[in-house]
Amino acid sequence: MAEQTACTAGTRADGPGRPDTGGSAGPDTGARGKPDAAVVRDALGVGVAVGLSGFAFGVTSAGGGLTLLQTCALSLLVFTGASQFALVGALAAGGNPFTAAAGAFFLGVRNAFYGLRLSQLLALPRAVRPFAAQWVIDETTAVALAQPTRRAARIGFTVTGLSLYLLWNLTTLLGALGAEALGDTDAWGLDAAGPAVFLALLAPMLTSATERAVAGLAVVLGLVLLPVLPAGVPVLLAALAAPAVLWVQGRRRGAGPRRPGPVASSGSDESAEDGR
């Protein structure tokens, strides 16, 4: 009886045999046996690797004409690399500031959907949520979702967010200060570092044919429209790839062959007539 009671206490109410996502089997181990040290190591690896690319943003932003204060403010307040690079790239190409800001905004909208998922996974106290929202980005979401328990997800989210935020802002400052020493930033190709990191994180997530079709069509739209539209606009129009692919898939399903329903035999008809 004691063993049955202990087993019941260690399971969730929504299903037998599932460990509590908030519990732990020991001081340093999650409910399914993943040590906290391993979670911290993985989170730091992501935070350091991506955080170093803040140097490229600092150089690109300063080389594109933004001041040191503006560059650092973008990293401190916006803190989403793809949107920051999109904004700076559009401004450096002579795009309208409102169009550039709109493109950066729509790229950042994805973080709102990440937040919906993480709010259920992390279940943070209300007082902490406004501060945690600043760290809801691709990297923290990927690390948190990869963890087996809520405890591990919280650790992964916190360590990734903290290390990446600090290092990204530090390297942004260093990059902006060293932009003049590097000279022509286009010759270094640093403006491609941010998008390359974003694509490296996105590629493993494209697991279905629909996701790959959306990504491929978005790339085609962006490349085709880039030479003919103002800077920032191709990014906005590339978002039409998702509804276009879904519409085509819906049409294919609706036009598919329909299976004929069961045909009543003559004997059944006769029996029905006899029963009336």
mmCIF file of C-alpha atoms in Angstrom:
data_model
loop_
_atom_site.group_PDB
_atom_site.id
_atom_site.type_symbol
_atom_site.label_atom_id
_atom_site.label_comp_id
_atom_site.label_asym_id
_atom_site.label_seq_id
_atom_site.Cartn_x
_atom_site.Cartn_y
_atom_site.Cartn_z
ATOM 1 C CA MET A 1 0.000 0.000 0.000
ATOM 2 C CA ALA A 2 2.836 2.386 0.828
ATOM 3 C CA GLU A 3 4.453 1.741 -2.546
ATOM 4 C CA GLN A 4 1.141 2.303 -4.352
ATOM 5 C CA THR A 5 0.594 5.574 -2.482
ATOM 6 C CA ALA A 6 4.101 6.806 -3.340
ATOM 7 C CA CYS A 7 3.617 5.871 -6.974
ATOM 8 C CA THR A 8 0.302 7.692 -7.107
ATOM 9 C CA ALA A 9 1.821 10.817 -5.562
ATOM 10 C CA GLY A 10 4.493 10.879 -8.252
ATOM 11 C CA THR A 11 2.041 10.871 -11.165
ATOM 12 C CA ARG A 12 -0.043 13.581 -12.745
ATOM 13 C CA ALA A 13 -3.774 13.716 -12.371
ATOM 14 C CA ASP A 14 -4.305 13.769 -16.123
ATOM 15 C CA GLY A 15 -2.932 10.310 -16.743
ATOM 16 C CA PRO A 16 -1.343 7.346 -14.963
ATOM 17 C CA GLY A 17 2.339 6.695 -15.186
ATOM 18 C CA ARG A 18 3.293 10.238 -16.265
ATOM 19 C CA PRO A 19 5.757 11.998 -13.947
ATOM 20 C CA ASP A 20 4.884 15.389 -12.571
ATOM 21 C CA THR A 21 6.517 17.983 -14.806
ATOM 22 C CA GLY A 22 7.314 20.133 -11.818
ATOM 23 C CA GLY A 23 8.818 17.456 -9.602
ATOM 24 C CA SER A 24 12.315 16.105 -9.337
ATOM 25 C CA ALA A 25 13.904 12.841 -8.332
ATOM 26 C CA GLY A 26 16.703 14.511 -6.441
ATOM 27 C CA PRO A 27 18.437 17.811 -5.749
ATOM 28 C CA ASP A 28 20.295 17.813 -9.068
ATOM 29 C CA THR A 29 18.153 15.591 -11.284
ATOM 30 C CA GLY A 30 14.840 16.149 -13.097
ATOM 31 C CA ALA A 31 11.881 13.808 -12.815
ATOM 32 C CA ARG A 32 13.056 11.755 -15.778
ATOM 33 C CA GLY A 33 16.691 11.671 -14.804
ATOM 34 C CA LYS A 34 18.248 14.592 -16.722
ATOM 35 C CA PRO A 35 20.744 16.357 -14.472
ATOM 36 C CA ASP A 36 20.382 20.086 -13.972
ATOM 37 C CA ALA A 37 24.044 20.484 -14.887
ATOM 38 C CA ALA A 38 23.360 19.014 -18.325
ATOM 39 C CA VAL A 39 20.509 21.459 -18.888
ATOM 40 C CA VAL A 40 22.708 24.381 -17.834
ATOM 41 C CA ARG A 41 25.518 23.190 -20.123
ATOM 42 C CA ASP A 42 23.216 22.941 -23.134
ATOM 43 C CA ALA A 43 21.628 26.310 -22.401
ATOM 44 C CA LEU A 44 24.995 28.025 -22.019
ATOM 45 C CA GLY A 45 26.174 26.485 -25.277
ATOM 46 C CA VAL A 46 23.265 28.049 -27.152
ATOM 47 C CA GLY A 47 23.523 31.358 -25.304
ATOM 48 C CA VAL A 48 27.242 31.796 -25.947
ATOM 49 C CA ALA A 49 27.161 30.614 -29.557
ATOM 50 C CA VAL A 50 24.316 32.937 -30.564
ATOM 51 C CA GLY A 51 25.296 35.767 -28.249
ATOM 52 C CA LEU A 52 28.605 36.237 -30.041
ATOM 53 C CA SER A 53 26.745 37.154 -33.235
ATOM 54 C CA GLY A 54 25.682 40.367 -31.502
ATOM 55 C CA PHE A 55 29.081 41.672 -32.564
ATOM 56 C CA ALA A 56 28.011 41.334 -36.185
ATOM 57 C CA PHE A 57 24.836 43.258 -35.469
ATOM 58 C CA GLY A 58 26.730 46.045 -33.737
ATOM 59 C CA VAL A 59 29.097 46.420 -36.673
ATOM 60 C CA THR A 60 26.295 46.237 -39.248
ATOM 61 C CA SER A 61 24.119 48.732 -37.400
ATOM 62 C CA ALA A 62 26.894 51.257 -36.908
ATOM 63 C CA GLY A 63 28.056 50.777 -40.490
ATOM 64 C CA GLY A 64 24.482 51.366 -41.670
ATOM 65 C CA GLY A 65 24.377 54.822 -40.114
ATOM 66 C CA LEU A 66 22.808 54.228 -36.697
ATOM 67 C CA THR A 67 24.419 55.857 -33.691
ATOM 68 C CA LEU A 68 25.946 53.965 -30.793
ATOM 69 C CA LEU A 69 22.959 54.777 -28.598
ATOM 70 C CA GLN A 70 20.443 53.645 -31.217
ATOM 71 C CA THR A 71 22.338 50.407 -31.832
ATOM 72 C CA CYS A 72 22.537 49.513 -28.153
ATOM 73 C CA ALA A 73 18.901 50.497 -27.565
ATOM 74 C CA LEU A 74 17.772 48.061 -30.255
ATOM 75 C CA SER A 75 19.558 45.177 -28.558
ATOM 76 C CA LEU A 76 18.387 46.154 -25.091
ATOM 77 C CA LEU A 77 14.729 46.771 -25.941
ATOM 78 C CA VAL A 78 13.963 44.758 -29.086
ATOM 79 C CA PHE A 79 16.258 41.776 -28.419
ATOM 80 C CA THR A 80 15.309 39.613 -31.375
ATOM 81 C CA GLY A 81 18.153 39.245 -33.818
ATOM 82 C CA ALA A 82 16.226 38.591 -37.032
ATOM 83 C CA SER A 83 14.062 41.677 -36.535
ATOM 84 C CA GLN A 84 17.058 43.807 -35.639
ATOM 85 C CA PHE A 85 19.009 42.773 -38.730
ATOM 86 C CA ALA A 86 15.916 43.270 -40.922
ATOM 87 C CA LEU A 87 15.402 46.789 -39.591
ATOM 88 C CA VAL A 88 19.028 47.825 -39.943
ATOM 89 C CA GLY A 89 19.367 46.214 -43.361
ATOM 90 C CA ALA A 90 16.293 47.983 -44.709
ATOM 91 C CA LEU A 91 17.449 51.350 -43.367
ATOM 92 C CA ALA A 92 20.951 50.874 -44.749
ATOM 93 C CA ALA A 93 19.467 50.090 -48.173
ATOM 94 C CA GLY A 94 17.606 53.396 -48.136
ATOM 95 C CA GLY A 95 14.201 51.978 -47.251
ATOM 96 C CA ASN A 96 11.416 53.965 -45.647
ATOM 97 C CA PRO A 97 11.713 53.885 -41.818
ATOM 98 C CA PHE A 98 8.059 52.903 -41.412
ATOM 99 C CA THR A 99 8.377 50.075 -43.937
ATOM 100 C CA ALA A 100 11.564 48.878 -42.266
ATOM 101 C CA ALA A 101 9.887 48.969 -38.846
ATOM 102 C CA ALA A 102 6.858 47.092 -40.202
ATOM 103 C CA GLY A 103 9.050 44.343 -41.624
ATOM 104 C CA ALA A 104 10.903 44.003 -38.326
ATOM 105 C CA PHE A 105 7.604 43.961 -36.444
ATOM 106 C CA PHE A 106 6.106 41.148 -38.489
ATOM 107 C CA LEU A 107 9.268 39.097 -38.078
ATOM 108 C CA GLY A 108 8.956 39.563 -34.324
ATOM 109 C CA VAL A 109 5.296 38.504 -34.221
ATOM 110 C CA ARG A 110 6.409 34.880 -34.113
ATOM 111 C CA ASN A 111 7.618 35.466 -30.553
ATOM 112 C CA ALA A 112 4.022 36.056 -29.472
ATOM 113 C CA PHE A 113 3.136 32.523 -30.592
ATOM 114 C CA TYR A 114 6.191 31.197 -28.764
ATOM 115 C CA GLY A 115 4.898 32.931 -25.652
ATOM 116 C CA LEU A 116 1.548 31.159 -25.851
ATOM 117 C CA ARG A 117 3.284 27.798 -25.787
ATOM 118 C CA LEU A 118 5.847 28.711 -23.145
ATOM 119 C CA SER A 119 3.220 30.170 -20.807
ATOM 120 C CA GLN A 120 1.710 26.699 -20.483
ATOM 121 C CA LEU A 121 5.039 24.899 -20.296
ATOM 122 C CA LEU A 122 6.788 27.149 -17.766
ATOM 123 C CA ALA A 123 3.742 28.246 -15.723
ATOM 124 C CA LEU A 124 5.651 31.182 -14.239
ATOM 125 C CA PRO A 125 4.190 33.413 -11.505
ATOM 126 C CA ARG A 126 2.318 36.454 -12.757
ATOM 127 C CA ALA A 127 4.875 38.862 -11.284
ATOM 128 C CA VAL A 128 7.674 37.255 -13.316
ATOM 129 C CA ARG A 129 5.902 36.960 -16.679
ATOM 130 C CA PRO A 130 6.461 40.569 -17.900
ATOM 131 C CA PHE A 131 10.207 40.186 -17.380
ATOM 132 C CA ALA A 132 10.326 36.689 -18.882
ATOM 133 C CA ALA A 133 8.482 37.938 -21.961
ATOM 134 C CA GLN A 134 11.587 39.920 -22.951
ATOM 135 C CA TRP A 135 13.474 36.640 -23.300
ATOM 136 C CA VAL A 136 10.885 34.810 -25.433
ATOM 137 C CA ILE A 137 12.889 34.324 -28.627
ATOM 138 C CA ASP A 138 13.856 31.458 -30.937
ATOM 139 C CA GLU A 139 16.745 30.197 -28.846
ATOM 140 C CA THR A 140 15.056 30.188 -25.430
ATOM 141 C CA THR A 141 11.977 28.548 -26.910
ATOM 142 C CA ALA A 142 14.014 25.818 -28.587
ATOM 143 C CA VAL A 143 15.945 25.012 -25.410
ATOM 144 C CA ALA A 144 12.855 25.052 -23.185
ATOM 145 C CA LEU A 145 10.788 22.822 -25.487
ATOM 146 C CA ALA A 146 13.635 20.300 -25.710
ATOM 147 C CA GLN A 147 13.511 19.582 -21.973
ATOM 148 C CA PRO A 148 11.617 16.603 -20.499
ATOM 149 C CA THR A 149 10.272 18.309 -17.366
ATOM 150 C CA ARG A 150 8.953 21.690 -16.291
ATOM 151 C CA ARG A 151 11.857 22.138 -13.909
ATOM 152 C CA ALA A 152 14.373 21.512 -16.684
ATOM 153 C CA ALA A 153 12.426 23.780 -19.052
ATOM 154 C CA ARG A 154 12.532 26.625 -16.540
ATOM 155 C CA ILE A 155 16.261 26.174 -16.008
ATOM 156 C CA GLY A 156 16.942 25.994 -19.734
ATOM 157 C CA PHE A 157 14.814 29.058 -20.465
ATOM 158 C CA THR A 158 16.388 31.118 -17.682
ATOM 159 C CA VAL A 159 20.010 30.219 -18.374
ATOM 160 C CA THR A 160 19.641 30.645 -22.132
ATOM 161 C CA GLY A 161 17.815 33.954 -21.789
ATOM 162 C CA LEU A 162 20.200 35.414 -19.227
ATOM 163 C CA SER A 163 23.434 34.368 -20.924
ATOM 164 C CA LEU A 164 22.210 35.354 -24.377
ATOM 165 C CA TYR A 165 20.821 38.722 -23.262
ATOM 166 C CA LEU A 166 24.013 39.724 -21.465
ATOM 167 C CA LEU A 167 26.390 38.506 -24.165
ATOM 168 C CA TRP A 168 24.295 39.828 -27.064
ATOM 169 C CA ASN A 169 24.215 43.342 -25.598
ATOM 170 C CA LEU A 170 27.896 43.263 -24.660
ATOM 171 C CA THR A 171 28.992 42.160 -28.130
ATOM 172 C CA THR A 172 26.603 44.674 -29.721
ATOM 173 C CA LEU A 173 28.403 47.438 -27.842
ATOM 174 C CA LEU A 174 31.816 46.100 -28.824
ATOM 175 C CA GLY A 175 30.774 45.729 -32.456
ATOM 176 C CA ALA A 176 29.410 49.258 -32.641
ATOM 177 C CA LEU A 177 32.583 50.650 -31.090
ATOM 178 C CA GLY A 178 34.811 48.664 -33.432
ATOM 179 C CA ALA A 179 32.873 49.401 -36.626
ATOM 180 C CA GLU A 180 35.191 52.250 -37.593
ATOM 181 C CA ALA A 181 38.273 50.080 -37.110
ATOM 182 C CA LEU A 182 36.872 47.385 -39.426
ATOM 183 C CA GLY A 183 36.190 49.816 -42.236
ATOM 184 C CA ASP A 184 33.794 48.617 -44.939
ATOM 185 C CA THR A 185 31.417 46.190 -43.208
ATOM 186 C CA ASP A 186 30.068 44.893 -46.521
ATOM 187 C CA ALA A 187 33.500 43.537 -47.374
ATOM 188 C CA TRP A 188 33.434 41.390 -44.217
ATOM 189 C CA GLY A 189 29.967 40.006 -44.909
ATOM 190 C CA LEU A 190 28.922 40.487 -41.297
ATOM 191 C CA ASP A 191 25.431 41.543 -42.324
ATOM 192 C CA ALA A 192 24.754 37.910 -43.244
ATOM 193 C CA ALA A 193 25.764 36.522 -39.839
ATOM 194 C CA GLY A 194 22.424 37.209 -38.143
ATOM 195 C CA PRO A 195 20.223 35.725 -40.884
ATOM 196 C CA ALA A 196 22.572 32.735 -41.094
ATOM 197 C CA VAL A 197 22.111 32.033 -37.374
ATOM 198 C CA PHE A 198 18.339 32.411 -37.731
ATOM 199 C CA LEU A 199 18.238 29.965 -40.652
ATOM 200 C CA ALA A 200 20.411 27.480 -38.756
ATOM 201 C CA LEU A 201 17.879 27.486 -35.919
ATOM 202 C CA LEU A 202 14.885 27.341 -38.243
ATOM 203 C CA ALA A 203 16.038 24.556 -40.575
ATOM 204 C CA PRO A 204 15.728 21.645 -38.080
ATOM 205 C CA MET A 205 12.157 22.729 -37.285
ATOM 206 C CA LEU A 206 10.994 22.229 -40.893
ATOM 207 C CA THR A 207 9.942 18.614 -40.470
ATOM 208 C CA SER A 208 6.795 18.388 -42.610
ATOM 209 C CA ALA A 209 6.264 18.895 -46.331
ATOM 210 C CA THR A 210 3.950 21.840 -45.612
ATOM 211 C CA GLU A 211 6.574 23.656 -43.546
ATOM 212 C CA ARG A 212 9.243 23.106 -46.177
ATOM 213 C CA ALA A 213 6.893 24.303 -48.917
ATOM 214 C CA VAL A 214 6.105 27.495 -46.977
ATOM 215 C CA ALA A 215 9.793 28.184 -46.332
ATOM 216 C CA GLY A 216 10.751 27.524 -49.952
ATOM 217 C CA LEU A 217 7.999 29.730 -51.355
ATOM 218 C CA ALA A 218 8.891 32.516 -48.933
ATOM 219 C CA VAL A 219 12.510 32.423 -50.115
ATOM 220 C CA VAL A 220 11.428 32.543 -53.754
ATOM 221 C CA LEU A 221 9.076 35.472 -53.127
ATOM 222 C CA GLY A 222 11.770 37.381 -51.264
ATOM 223 C CA LEU A 223 14.399 36.871 -53.957
ATOM 224 C CA VAL A 224 12.040 37.721 -56.827
ATOM 225 C CA LEU A 225 10.624 40.847 -55.196
ATOM 226 C CA LEU A 226 13.896 42.156 -53.762
ATOM 227 C CA PRO A 227 15.128 43.881 -56.955
ATOM 228 C CA VAL A 228 11.774 45.509 -57.798
ATOM 229 C CA LEU A 229 10.337 46.665 -54.458
ATOM 230 C CA PRO A 230 11.619 49.051 -51.779
ATOM 231 C CA ALA A 231 13.711 47.627 -48.954
ATOM 232 C CA GLY A 232 11.590 45.962 -46.276
ATOM 233 C CA VAL A 233 8.568 45.295 -48.498
ATOM 234 C CA PRO A 234 9.752 41.882 -49.830
ATOM 235 C CA VAL A 235 9.940 40.601 -46.250
ATOM 236 C CA LEU A 236 6.313 41.593 -45.667
ATOM 237 C CA LEU A 237 5.077 40.005 -48.891
ATOM 238 C CA ALA A 238 7.059 36.810 -48.285
ATOM 239 C CA ALA A 239 4.703 36.155 -45.359
ATOM 240 C CA LEU A 240 1.991 35.428 -47.950
ATOM 241 C CA ALA A 241 3.699 32.089 -48.561
ATOM 242 C CA ALA A 242 1.946 30.486 -45.585
ATOM 243 C CA PRO A 243 -1.687 31.222 -46.587
ATOM 244 C CA ALA A 244 -0.860 30.440 -50.235
ATOM 245 C CA VAL A 245 0.463 26.962 -49.434
ATOM 246 C CA LEU A 246 -2.420 26.227 -47.066
ATOM 247 C CA TRP A 247 -4.943 27.344 -49.699
ATOM 248 C CA VAL A 248 -3.406 25.051 -52.321
ATOM 249 C CA GLN A 249 -3.449 22.134 -49.903
ATOM 250 C CA GLY A 250 -7.086 22.803 -49.080
ATOM 251 C CA ARG A 251 -7.988 22.826 -52.757
ATOM 252 C CA ARG A 252 -6.200 19.521 -53.322
ATOM 253 C CA ARG A 253 -8.003 17.864 -50.435
ATOM 254 C CA GLY A 254 -11.354 19.178 -51.597
ATOM 255 C CA ALA A 255 -10.759 17.963 -55.154
ATOM 256 C CA GLY A 256 -9.615 14.520 -54.085
ATOM 257 C CA PRO A 257 -11.570 11.392 -55.048
ATOM 258 C CA ARG A 258 -14.496 10.673 -52.809
ATOM 259 C CA ARG A 259 -15.169 7.171 -51.675
ATOM 260 C CA PRO A 260 -18.626 5.962 -52.674
ATOM 261 C CA GLY A 261 -20.988 5.267 -49.828
ATOM 262 C CA PRO A 262 -22.478 1.847 -49.174
ATOM 263 C CA VAL A 263 -25.042 0.831 -51.762
ATOM 264 C CA ALA A 264 -28.134 -0.847 -50.407
ATOM 265 C CA SER A 265 -28.847 -4.228 -51.955
ATOM 266 C CA SER A 266 -32.131 -5.101 -53.578
ATOM 267 C CA GLY A 267 -32.837 -7.504 -50.755
ATOM 268 C CA SER A 268 -32.590 -4.702 -48.236
ATOM 269 C CA ASP A 269 -34.968 -2.580 -50.282
ATOM 270 C CA GLU A 270 -37.474 -5.403 -50.428
ATOM 271 C CA SER A 271 -37.206 -5.991 -46.699
ATOM 272 C CA ALA A 272 -37.740 -2.268 -46.073
ATOM 273 C CA GLU A 273 -40.845 -2.301 -48.268
ATOM 274 C CA ASP A 274 -42.215 -5.357 -46.468
ATOM 275 C CA GLY A 275 -41.710 -3.714 -43.136
ATOM 276 C CA ARG A 276 -43.699 -0.568 -44.046
#
